[in-house]
Amino acid sequence: MRAITEKSENAKLETEPIKKNIKNWMRKYRFFILFGIILLVGTIILKFNDGQIDKAITDLFYDESLPVGERFYLENVQPWYFLNEYNDIFEYLLYITLIPMIIIGAINYKKLGYLLIYGSYAFFSAFTGVVIFVNVIFKDLYGRPRPRQTMLWPNSTNPEMWDFYSVWEPAFLKDPSLIDAGKSFPSGHVSVVAVFVIFFFIFMHPKFWARIVQKGKKETKIQLFSMFKWAGLTISIILGILTGVGRIVVGAHHASDVLWAFGMVYIINALFYYIIFRIPRYEKKILNKEKNN
């Protein structure tokens, strides 16, 4: 009996490190897992039956009985007009925030070097996700026609109209003329707003920021940085979704284009945070340095 008990305890001790490693892995890559699940489920739904749900969503905002040029009837209605025409405002806000962080951190690296680290992570994450992946690699080259460029939702006198392509259907292979002509996949407007999730990642640990920023009361600083954290996520999700709806109502994008704009930006951001810049490891290093001092 004693031997069985000892054997059971030994087995438990052997499995404990494995469970701990799995737990740590799940915690480290939880954002990749969450984004991956959302993208997978969303893509399956929107691609099902040759994109019938994707088509149905676009149909909601299209009226073929109206004159050509007016069939996407919510085009000039607020807030969709503002979100479509003034999307650059969000891009400028991002630059106004990140560039000073990088400059100040570089000038006074000894005391404020963390601003350079976080600013660089955010800038390169945003640039890679929004500019390179969304707007250059995919939007310019993938070739998916915008809804208003297809024969399903004609809204102009342009004689050159294309077939509908479901999400991840390689339009550029089936019709090379669509390269640099069909720019539906994914949504550039949505990516510009979705990238504000970087502030959620920057301020993910408000208590850490309360420790490295010397001035002010601890509780006040924690509340302030918590507000920055959740404001970034709220802007990213709420305004991102609204911007996505705005792009759908004007016939510029499908719902699947909106989904993948979020997906690409979020996954690339998590990649830069955890793997390239290794921000959690950097924070741990700073805290250990403080303890030793």
PDB file of C-alpha atoms in Angstrom:
ATOM      1  CA  MET A   1       0.000   0.000   0.000  1.00  0.00           C
ATOM      2  CA  ARG A   2       2.830   2.325   0.907  1.00  0.00           C
ATOM      3  CA  ALA A   3       4.594   1.542  -2.373  1.00  0.00           C
ATOM      4  CA  ILE A   4       1.448   2.382  -4.331  1.00  0.00           C
ATOM      5  CA  THR A   5       1.094   5.683  -2.462  1.00  0.00           C
ATOM      6  CA  GLU A   6       4.718   6.605  -3.153  1.00  0.00           C
ATOM      7  CA  LYS A   7       4.328   5.679  -6.803  1.00  0.00           C
ATOM      8  CA  SER A   8       1.214   7.869  -7.040  1.00  0.00           C
ATOM      9  CA  GLU A   9       3.023  10.810  -5.427  1.00  0.00           C
ATOM     10  CA  ASN A  10       6.005  10.370  -7.767  1.00  0.00           C
ATOM     11  CA  ALA A  11       3.694  10.345 -10.794  1.00  0.00           C
ATOM     12  CA  LYS A  12       2.048  13.505  -9.510  1.00  0.00           C
ATOM     13  CA  LEU A  13       5.438  15.174  -9.092  1.00  0.00           C
ATOM     14  CA  GLU A  14       6.389  14.183 -12.631  1.00  0.00           C
ATOM     15  CA  THR A  15       3.213  15.571 -14.185  1.00  0.00           C
ATOM     16  CA  GLU A  16       3.275  18.806 -12.173  1.00  0.00           C
ATOM     17  CA  PRO A  17       6.003  20.472 -14.328  1.00  0.00           C
ATOM     18  CA  ILE A  18       4.142  19.434 -17.497  1.00  0.00           C
ATOM     19  CA  LYS A  19       0.907  20.999 -16.237  1.00  0.00           C
ATOM     20  CA  LYS A  20       2.822  24.129 -15.254  1.00  0.00           C
ATOM     21  CA  ASN A  21       4.442  24.368 -18.700  1.00  0.00           C
ATOM     22  CA  ILE A  22       1.076  23.953 -20.426  1.00  0.00           C
ATOM     23  CA  LYS A  23      -0.441  26.617 -18.173  1.00  0.00           C
ATOM     24  CA  ASN A  24       2.424  29.023 -18.885  1.00  0.00           C
ATOM     25  CA  TRP A  25       2.168  28.313 -22.620  1.00  0.00           C
ATOM     26  CA  MET A  26      -1.588  28.956 -22.598  1.00  0.00           C
ATOM     27  CA  ARG A  27      -1.062  32.188 -20.685  1.00  0.00           C
ATOM     28  CA  LYS A  28       1.739  33.390 -22.952  1.00  0.00           C
ATOM     29  CA  TYR A  29      -0.083  32.635 -26.191  1.00  0.00           C
ATOM     30  CA  ARG A  30      -3.663  33.288 -25.036  1.00  0.00           C
ATOM     31  CA  PHE A  31      -4.088  36.187 -27.453  1.00  0.00           C
ATOM     32  CA  PHE A  32      -2.906  34.132 -30.418  1.00  0.00           C
ATOM     33  CA  ILE A  33      -5.315  31.363 -29.404  1.00  0.00           C
ATOM     34  CA  LEU A  34      -8.259  33.741 -28.899  1.00  0.00           C
ATOM     35  CA  PHE A  35      -7.672  35.618 -32.162  1.00  0.00           C
ATOM     36  CA  GLY A  36      -7.152  32.345 -33.991  1.00  0.00           C
ATOM     37  CA  ILE A  37     -10.448  30.896 -32.764  1.00  0.00           C
ATOM     38  CA  ILE A  38     -12.389  34.070 -33.660  1.00  0.00           C
ATOM     39  CA  LEU A  39     -10.815  34.179 -37.118  1.00  0.00           C
ATOM     40  CA  LEU A  40     -11.400  30.492 -37.774  1.00  0.00           C
ATOM     41  CA  VAL A  41     -15.046  30.501 -36.692  1.00  0.00           C
ATOM     42  CA  GLY A  42     -15.767  33.822 -38.424  1.00  0.00           C
ATOM     43  CA  THR A  43     -14.124  32.709 -41.659  1.00  0.00           C
ATOM     44  CA  ILE A  44     -16.025  29.410 -41.714  1.00  0.00           C
ATOM     45  CA  ILE A  45     -19.332  31.234 -41.184  1.00  0.00           C
ATOM     46  CA  LEU A  46     -18.651  33.906 -43.810  1.00  0.00           C
ATOM     47  CA  LYS A  47     -17.224  31.467 -46.363  1.00  0.00           C
ATOM     48  CA  PHE A  48     -19.989  28.861 -45.958  1.00  0.00           C
ATOM     49  CA  ASN A  49     -21.989  28.080 -49.095  1.00  0.00           C
ATOM     50  CA  ASP A  50     -19.907  30.342 -51.363  1.00  0.00           C
ATOM     51  CA  GLY A  51     -20.099  33.276 -48.968  1.00  0.00           C
ATOM     52  CA  GLN A  52     -23.885  33.468 -48.638  1.00  0.00           C
ATOM     53  CA  ILE A  53     -23.758  35.220 -45.258  1.00  0.00           C
ATOM     54  CA  ASP A  54     -21.087  37.625 -46.531  1.00  0.00           C
ATOM     55  CA  LYS A  55     -23.365  38.414 -49.479  1.00  0.00           C
ATOM     56  CA  ALA A  56     -26.453  38.746 -47.273  1.00  0.00           C
ATOM     57  CA  ILE A  57     -24.733  41.335 -45.052  1.00  0.00           C
ATOM     58  CA  THR A  58     -23.804  43.461 -48.086  1.00  0.00           C
ATOM     59  CA  ASP A  59     -27.360  43.065 -49.463  1.00  0.00           C
ATOM     60  CA  LEU A  60     -28.726  44.795 -46.358  1.00  0.00           C
ATOM     61  CA  PHE A  61     -27.228  48.098 -47.481  1.00  0.00           C
ATOM     62  CA  TYR A  62     -27.889  47.879 -51.220  1.00  0.00           C
ATOM     63  CA  ASP A  63     -31.065  48.859 -53.108  1.00  0.00           C
ATOM     64  CA  GLU A  64     -30.996  48.064 -56.827  1.00  0.00           C
ATOM     65  CA  SER A  65     -34.184  50.071 -57.409  1.00  0.00           C
ATOM     66  CA  LEU A  66     -32.290  53.324 -56.788  1.00  0.00           C
ATOM     67  CA  PRO A  67     -30.382  55.216 -59.515  1.00  0.00           C
ATOM     68  CA  VAL A  68     -26.815  54.136 -60.294  1.00  0.00           C
ATOM     69  CA  GLY A  69     -24.449  55.877 -57.895  1.00  0.00           C
ATOM     70  CA  GLU A  70     -27.012  55.942 -55.068  1.00  0.00           C
ATOM     71  CA  ARG A  71     -27.695  52.260 -54.530  1.00  0.00           C
ATOM     72  CA  PHE A  72     -25.576  52.049 -51.387  1.00  0.00           C
ATOM     73  CA  TYR A  73     -28.092  54.387 -49.840  1.00  0.00           C
ATOM     74  CA  LEU A  74     -26.367  55.046 -46.486  1.00  0.00           C
ATOM     75  CA  GLU A  75     -23.174  56.376 -48.055  1.00  0.00           C
ATOM     76  CA  ASN A  76     -23.722  59.994 -46.991  1.00  0.00           C
ATOM     77  CA  VAL A  77     -25.414  59.245 -43.673  1.00  0.00           C
ATOM     78  CA  GLN A  78     -23.608  59.914 -40.373  1.00  0.00           C
ATOM     79  CA  PRO A  79     -21.617  58.468 -38.679  1.00  0.00           C
ATOM     80  CA  TRP A  80     -20.664  56.368 -41.709  1.00  0.00           C
ATOM     81  CA  TYR A  81     -19.694  59.388 -43.805  1.00  0.00           C
ATOM     82  CA  PHE A  82     -17.341  60.690 -41.108  1.00  0.00           C
ATOM     83  CA  LEU A  83     -15.737  57.285 -40.498  1.00  0.00           C
ATOM     84  CA  ASN A  84     -15.130  56.831 -44.226  1.00  0.00           C
ATOM     85  CA  GLU A  85     -13.918  60.314 -45.096  1.00  0.00           C
ATOM     86  CA  TYR A  86     -11.913  61.206 -41.971  1.00  0.00           C
ATOM     87  CA  ASN A  87     -10.216  57.905 -41.175  1.00  0.00           C
ATOM     88  CA  ASP A  88      -6.827  59.664 -41.448  1.00  0.00           C
ATOM     89  CA  ILE A  89      -7.525  61.400 -38.128  1.00  0.00           C
ATOM     90  CA  PHE A  90      -6.915  58.128 -36.270  1.00  0.00           C
ATOM     91  CA  GLU A  91      -3.650  57.604 -38.128  1.00  0.00           C
ATOM     92  CA  TYR A  92      -2.446  61.083 -37.168  1.00  0.00           C
ATOM     93  CA  LEU A  93      -3.410  60.494 -33.526  1.00  0.00           C
ATOM     94  CA  LEU A  94      -1.266  57.387 -33.541  1.00  0.00           C
ATOM     95  CA  TYR A  95       1.755  59.268 -34.924  1.00  0.00           C
ATOM     96  CA  ILE A  96       1.255  62.142 -32.472  1.00  0.00           C
ATOM     97  CA  THR A  97       1.355  59.663 -29.587  1.00  0.00           C
ATOM     98  CA  LEU A  98       4.114  57.269 -30.634  1.00  0.00           C
ATOM     99  CA  ILE A  99       6.717  59.552 -32.232  1.00  0.00           C
ATOM    100  CA  PRO A 100       7.159  61.757 -29.110  1.00  0.00           C
ATOM    101  CA  MET A 101       7.475  58.580 -26.996  1.00  0.00           C
ATOM    102  CA  ILE A 102      10.323  57.359 -29.195  1.00  0.00           C
ATOM    103  CA  ILE A 103      12.094  60.738 -29.314  1.00  0.00           C
ATOM    104  CA  ILE A 104      11.856  61.403 -25.558  1.00  0.00           C
ATOM    105  CA  GLY A 105      12.962  57.867 -24.746  1.00  0.00           C
ATOM    106  CA  ALA A 106      15.960  58.137 -27.097  1.00  0.00           C
ATOM    107  CA  ILE A 107      17.079  61.534 -25.782  1.00  0.00           C
ATOM    108  CA  ASN A 108      16.880  60.556 -22.124  1.00  0.00           C
ATOM    109  CA  TYR A 109      17.438  56.809 -22.402  1.00  0.00           C
ATOM    110  CA  LYS A 110      18.983  56.444 -18.970  1.00  0.00           C
ATOM    111  CA  LYS A 111      15.828  57.547 -17.152  1.00  0.00           C
ATOM    112  CA  LEU A 112      13.107  57.161 -19.776  1.00  0.00           C
ATOM    113  CA  GLY A 113      14.449  54.380 -21.979  1.00  0.00           C
ATOM    114  CA  TYR A 114      11.254  52.391 -21.457  1.00  0.00           C
ATOM    115  CA  LEU A 115       9.427  54.963 -23.608  1.00  0.00           C
ATOM    116  CA  LEU A 116      11.763  54.141 -26.490  1.00  0.00           C
ATOM    117  CA  ILE A 117      11.148  50.403 -26.035  1.00  0.00           C
ATOM    118  CA  TYR A 118       7.363  50.674 -25.885  1.00  0.00           C
ATOM    119  CA  GLY A 119       7.208  53.346 -28.582  1.00  0.00           C
ATOM    120  CA  SER A 120       9.379  51.281 -30.942  1.00  0.00           C
ATOM    121  CA  TYR A 121       7.327  48.139 -30.318  1.00  0.00           C
ATOM    122  CA  ALA A 122       4.095  50.016 -31.015  1.00  0.00           C
ATOM    123  CA  PHE A 123       5.404  51.837 -34.091  1.00  0.00           C
ATOM    124  CA  PHE A 124       6.899  48.787 -35.798  1.00  0.00           C
ATOM    125  CA  SER A 125       3.907  46.647 -34.891  1.00  0.00           C
ATOM    126  CA  ALA A 126       1.508  49.201 -36.374  1.00  0.00           C
ATOM    127  CA  PHE A 127       3.661  49.767 -39.459  1.00  0.00           C
ATOM    128  CA  THR A 128       4.069  46.055 -40.143  1.00  0.00           C
ATOM    129  CA  GLY A 129       0.413  45.202 -39.557  1.00  0.00           C
ATOM    130  CA  VAL A 130      -1.341  48.163 -41.156  1.00  0.00           C
ATOM    131  CA  VAL A 131       1.045  49.274 -43.885  1.00  0.00           C
ATOM    132  CA  ILE A 132       2.948  46.161 -44.946  1.00  0.00           C
ATOM    133  CA  PHE A 133       0.529  43.281 -44.405  1.00  0.00           C
ATOM    134  CA  VAL A 134      -2.903  44.880 -44.829  1.00  0.00           C
ATOM    135  CA  ASN A 135      -2.285  47.643 -47.373  1.00  0.00           C
ATOM    136  CA  VAL A 136       0.665  46.351 -49.428  1.00  0.00           C
ATOM    137  CA  ILE A 137       0.877  42.563 -49.373  1.00  0.00           C
ATOM    138  CA  PHE A 138      -2.818  41.752 -49.296  1.00  0.00           C
ATOM    139  CA  LYS A 139      -4.836  44.789 -50.391  1.00  0.00           C
ATOM    140  CA  ASP A 140      -2.658  45.573 -53.411  1.00  0.00           C
ATOM    141  CA  LEU A 141      -1.851  42.023 -54.456  1.00  0.00           C
ATOM    142  CA  TYR A 142      -4.668  39.689 -53.408  1.00  0.00           C
ATOM    143  CA  GLY A 143      -7.127  41.132 -55.917  1.00  0.00           C
ATOM    144  CA  ARG A 144     -10.514  40.585 -54.261  1.00  0.00           C
ATOM    145  CA  PRO A 145     -12.964  43.028 -55.899  1.00  0.00           C
ATOM    146  CA  ARG A 146     -14.882  45.438 -53.722  1.00  0.00           C
ATOM    147  CA  PRO A 147     -18.648  44.724 -53.587  1.00  0.00           C
ATOM    148  CA  ARG A 148     -19.370  47.771 -55.769  1.00  0.00           C
ATOM    149  CA  GLN A 149     -16.917  46.397 -58.355  1.00  0.00           C
ATOM    150  CA  THR A 150     -18.826  43.143 -58.745  1.00  0.00           C
ATOM    151  CA  MET A 151     -21.792  42.182 -60.920  1.00  0.00           C
ATOM    152  CA  LEU A 152     -23.843  41.442 -57.786  1.00  0.00           C
ATOM    153  CA  TRP A 153     -23.898  45.055 -56.574  1.00  0.00           C
ATOM    154  CA  PRO A 154     -23.283  47.368 -59.558  1.00  0.00           C
ATOM    155  CA  ASN A 155     -23.305  51.024 -58.584  1.00  0.00           C
ATOM    156  CA  SER A 156     -21.481  52.792 -61.416  1.00  0.00           C
ATOM    157  CA  THR A 157     -21.427  53.062 -65.192  1.00  0.00           C
ATOM    158  CA  ASN A 158     -17.979  51.468 -65.290  1.00  0.00           C
ATOM    159  CA  PRO A 159     -18.262  48.604 -67.792  1.00  0.00           C
ATOM    160  CA  GLU A 160     -15.473  46.635 -66.064  1.00  0.00           C
ATOM    161  CA  MET A 161     -17.193  44.535 -63.387  1.00  0.00           C
ATOM    162  CA  TRP A 162     -15.973  41.302 -61.833  1.00  0.00           C
ATOM    163  CA  ASP A 163     -17.353  38.150 -60.239  1.00  0.00           C
ATOM    164  CA  PHE A 164     -17.810  37.784 -56.492  1.00  0.00           C
ATOM    165  CA  TYR A 165     -14.956  36.000 -54.711  1.00  0.00           C
ATOM    166  CA  SER A 166     -15.512  34.537 -51.248  1.00  0.00           C
ATOM    167  CA  VAL A 167     -13.005  35.167 -48.465  1.00  0.00           C
ATOM    168  CA  TRP A 168      -9.590  33.538 -49.077  1.00  0.00           C
ATOM    169  CA  GLU A 169     -10.591  32.589 -52.606  1.00  0.00           C
ATOM    170  CA  PRO A 170      -7.420  33.520 -54.561  1.00  0.00           C
ATOM    171  CA  ALA A 171      -8.764  36.111 -56.981  1.00  0.00           C
ATOM    172  CA  PHE A 172      -5.262  37.039 -58.172  1.00  0.00           C
ATOM    173  CA  LEU A 173      -4.711  33.478 -59.436  1.00  0.00           C
ATOM    174  CA  LYS A 174      -8.059  33.137 -61.179  1.00  0.00           C
ATOM    175  CA  ASP A 175      -7.931  36.595 -62.750  1.00  0.00           C
ATOM    176  CA  PRO A 176      -4.484  38.309 -62.706  1.00  0.00           C
ATOM    177  CA  SER A 177      -6.062  41.536 -63.994  1.00  0.00           C
ATOM    178  CA  LEU A 178      -7.477  42.005 -60.470  1.00  0.00           C
ATOM    179  CA  ILE A 179      -4.003  42.555 -58.990  1.00  0.00           C
ATOM    180  CA  ASP A 180      -3.884  46.205 -57.860  1.00  0.00           C
ATOM    181  CA  ALA A 181      -7.461  46.609 -59.147  1.00  0.00           C
ATOM    182  CA  GLY A 182      -9.455  44.645 -56.593  1.00  0.00           C
ATOM    183  CA  LYS A 183      -8.592  46.065 -53.177  1.00  0.00           C
ATOM    184  CA  SER A 184     -11.321  44.705 -50.955  1.00  0.00           C
ATOM    185  CA  PHE A 185      -9.327  42.246 -48.838  1.00  0.00           C
ATOM    186  CA  PRO A 186      -8.745  43.261 -46.078  1.00  0.00           C
ATOM    187  CA  SER A 187     -10.054  46.677 -44.958  1.00  0.00           C
ATOM    188  CA  GLY A 188      -7.357  49.340 -44.629  1.00  0.00           C
ATOM    189  CA  HIS A 189      -9.705  51.770 -42.857  1.00  0.00           C
ATOM    190  CA  VAL A 190     -10.531  49.202 -40.184  1.00  0.00           C
ATOM    191  CA  SER A 191      -6.870  48.285 -39.663  1.00  0.00           C
ATOM    192  CA  VAL A 192      -6.014  51.928 -38.870  1.00  0.00           C
ATOM    193  CA  VAL A 193      -8.519  51.942 -36.014  1.00  0.00           C
ATOM    194  CA  ALA A 194      -8.021  48.337 -34.883  1.00  0.00           C
ATOM    195  CA  VAL A 195      -4.304  49.000 -34.330  1.00  0.00           C
ATOM    196  CA  PHE A 196      -5.170  51.130 -31.291  1.00  0.00           C
ATOM    197  CA  VAL A 197      -5.128  47.791 -29.467  1.00  0.00           C
ATOM    198  CA  ILE A 198      -1.391  48.487 -29.042  1.00  0.00           C
ATOM    199  CA  PHE A 199      -2.280  50.742 -26.090  1.00  0.00           C
ATOM    200  CA  PHE A 200      -4.010  47.805 -24.425  1.00  0.00           C
ATOM    201  CA  PHE A 201      -0.762  45.862 -24.782  1.00  0.00           C
ATOM    202  CA  ILE A 202       1.497  48.766 -23.768  1.00  0.00           C
ATOM    203  CA  PHE A 203      -0.426  49.327 -20.528  1.00  0.00           C
ATOM    204  CA  MET A 204      -1.327  45.675 -19.976  1.00  0.00           C
ATOM    205  CA  HIS A 205       0.268  45.782 -16.527  1.00  0.00           C
ATOM    206  CA  PRO A 206      -0.755  49.109 -14.897  1.00  0.00           C
ATOM    207  CA  LYS A 207       1.035  48.225 -11.652  1.00  0.00           C
ATOM    208  CA  PHE A 208       4.313  47.963 -13.549  1.00  0.00           C
ATOM    209  CA  TRP A 209       3.806  51.437 -15.030  1.00  0.00           C
ATOM    210  CA  ALA A 210       2.925  52.792 -11.587  1.00  0.00           C
ATOM    211  CA  ARG A 211       6.318  51.561 -10.366  1.00  0.00           C
ATOM    212  CA  ILE A 212       8.502  52.886 -13.188  1.00  0.00           C
ATOM    213  CA  VAL A 213       6.775  56.295 -13.361  1.00  0.00           C
ATOM    214  CA  GLN A 214       8.087  57.972 -10.241  1.00  0.00           C
ATOM    215  CA  LYS A 215       5.794  60.970  -9.798  1.00  0.00           C
ATOM    216  CA  GLY A 216       2.293  60.694  -8.350  1.00  0.00           C
ATOM    217  CA  LYS A 217       0.425  58.457  -5.927  1.00  0.00           C
ATOM    218  CA  LYS A 218       0.548  54.744  -6.622  1.00  0.00           C
ATOM    219  CA  GLU A 219      -3.225  54.156  -6.644  1.00  0.00           C
ATOM    220  CA  THR A 220      -3.827  57.192  -8.853  1.00  0.00           C
ATOM    221  CA  LYS A 221      -1.206  55.994 -11.329  1.00  0.00           C
ATOM    222  CA  ILE A 222      -2.672  52.489 -11.415  1.00  0.00           C
ATOM    223  CA  GLN A 223      -6.130  53.917 -12.178  1.00  0.00           C
ATOM    224  CA  LEU A 224      -4.705  56.204 -14.864  1.00  0.00           C
ATOM    225  CA  PHE A 225      -2.771  53.476 -16.674  1.00  0.00           C
ATOM    226  CA  SER A 226      -5.726  51.100 -16.356  1.00  0.00           C
ATOM    227  CA  MET A 227      -7.827  53.742 -18.075  1.00  0.00           C
ATOM    228  CA  PHE A 228      -5.263  53.998 -20.921  1.00  0.00           C
ATOM    229  CA  LYS A 229      -5.253  50.217 -21.243  1.00  0.00           C
ATOM    230  CA  TRP A 230      -9.019  49.766 -21.544  1.00  0.00           C
ATOM    231  CA  ALA A 231      -9.455  52.915 -23.616  1.00  0.00           C
ATOM    232  CA  GLY A 232      -7.111  51.444 -26.223  1.00  0.00           C
ATOM    233  CA  LEU A 233      -9.081  48.198 -26.377  1.00  0.00           C
ATOM    234  CA  THR A 234     -12.433  50.023 -26.454  1.00  0.00           C
ATOM    235  CA  ILE A 235     -11.379  52.340 -29.283  1.00  0.00           C
ATOM    236  CA  SER A 236      -9.951  49.407 -31.204  1.00  0.00           C
ATOM    237  CA  ILE A 237     -13.038  47.192 -30.935  1.00  0.00           C
ATOM    238  CA  ILE A 238     -15.970  49.636 -30.844  1.00  0.00           C
ATOM    239  CA  LEU A 239     -14.673  52.200 -33.351  1.00  0.00           C
ATOM    240  CA  GLY A 240     -13.156  49.398 -35.410  1.00  0.00           C
ATOM    241  CA  ILE A 241     -16.532  47.675 -35.736  1.00  0.00           C
ATOM    242  CA  LEU A 242     -18.283  50.964 -36.513  1.00  0.00           C
ATOM    243  CA  THR A 243     -15.663  51.745 -39.152  1.00  0.00           C
ATOM    244  CA  GLY A 244     -16.167  48.258 -40.566  1.00  0.00           C
ATOM    245  CA  VAL A 245     -19.914  48.814 -40.829  1.00  0.00           C
ATOM    246  CA  GLY A 246     -19.179  52.149 -42.481  1.00  0.00           C
ATOM    247  CA  ARG A 247     -17.042  50.436 -45.120  1.00  0.00           C
ATOM    248  CA  ILE A 248     -19.729  47.811 -45.768  1.00  0.00           C
ATOM    249  CA  VAL A 249     -22.557  50.345 -46.190  1.00  0.00           C
ATOM    250  CA  VAL A 250     -20.678  52.151 -48.992  1.00  0.00           C
ATOM    251  CA  GLY A 251     -19.894  48.927 -50.860  1.00  0.00           C
ATOM    252  CA  ALA A 252     -16.163  49.180 -50.205  1.00  0.00           C
ATOM    253  CA  HIS A 253     -15.767  45.954 -48.231  1.00  0.00           C
ATOM    254  CA  HIS A 254     -17.375  42.695 -47.213  1.00  0.00           C
ATOM    255  CA  ALA A 255     -17.827  41.657 -43.584  1.00  0.00           C
ATOM    256  CA  SER A 256     -15.027  39.115 -44.045  1.00  0.00           C
ATOM    257  CA  ASP A 257     -12.657  41.930 -45.094  1.00  0.00           C
ATOM    258  CA  VAL A 258     -13.438  43.675 -41.811  1.00  0.00           C
ATOM    259  CA  LEU A 259     -12.907  40.497 -39.796  1.00  0.00           C
ATOM    260  CA  TRP A 260      -9.486  39.875 -41.319  1.00  0.00           C
ATOM    261  CA  ALA A 261      -8.382  43.482 -40.879  1.00  0.00           C
ATOM    262  CA  PHE A 262      -8.850  42.934 -37.132  1.00  0.00           C
ATOM    263  CA  GLY A 263      -7.237  39.508 -37.327  1.00  0.00           C
ATOM    264  CA  MET A 264      -4.076  40.561 -39.116  1.00  0.00           C
ATOM    265  CA  VAL A 265      -3.506  43.622 -36.952  1.00  0.00           C
ATOM    266  CA  TYR A 266      -4.160  41.809 -33.661  1.00  0.00           C
ATOM    267  CA  ILE A 267      -2.042  38.760 -34.425  1.00  0.00           C
ATOM    268  CA  ILE A 268       0.905  40.802 -35.716  1.00  0.00           C
ATOM    269  CA  ASN A 269       0.667  43.047 -32.672  1.00  0.00           C
ATOM    270  CA  ALA A 270       0.750  40.038 -30.320  1.00  0.00           C
ATOM    271  CA  LEU A 271       3.685  38.646 -32.308  1.00  0.00           C
ATOM    272  CA  PHE A 272       5.685  41.848 -31.818  1.00  0.00           C
ATOM    273  CA  TYR A 273       4.714  42.092 -28.140  1.00  0.00           C
ATOM    274  CA  TYR A 274       5.518  38.543 -27.064  1.00  0.00           C
ATOM    275  CA  ILE A 275       8.097  37.241 -29.523  1.00  0.00           C
ATOM    276  CA  ILE A 276       9.962  40.055 -31.290  1.00  0.00           C
ATOM    277  CA  PHE A 277      10.239  42.738 -28.585  1.00  0.00           C
ATOM    278  CA  ARG A 278       9.544  40.316 -25.704  1.00  0.00           C
ATOM    279  CA  ILE A 279       7.910  43.003 -23.603  1.00  0.00           C
ATOM    280  CA  PRO A 280       6.944  40.721 -20.676  1.00  0.00           C
ATOM    281  CA  ARG A 281      10.589  39.641 -20.366  1.00  0.00           C
ATOM    282  CA  TYR A 282      11.707  43.284 -20.530  1.00  0.00           C
ATOM    283  CA  GLU A 283       9.283  44.222 -17.730  1.00  0.00           C
ATOM    284  CA  LYS A 284      10.497  41.331 -15.594  1.00  0.00           C
ATOM    285  CA  LYS A 285      14.107  42.428 -16.153  1.00  0.00           C
ATOM    286  CA  ILE A 286      13.298  45.986 -15.033  1.00  0.00           C
ATOM    287  CA  LEU A 287      11.563  44.764 -11.883  1.00  0.00           C
ATOM    288  CA  ASN A 288      14.454  42.452 -10.992  1.00  0.00           C
ATOM    289  CA  LYS A 289      16.871  45.337 -11.496  1.00  0.00           C
ATOM    290  CA  GLU A 290      14.831  47.457  -9.090  1.00  0.00           C
ATOM    291  CA  LYS A 291      14.905  44.710  -6.451  1.00  0.00           C
ATOM    292  CA  ASN A 292      18.681  44.334  -6.726  1.00  0.00           C
ATOM    293  CA  ASN A 293      19.144  48.088  -6.331  1.00  0.00           C
TER     294      ASN A 293
END
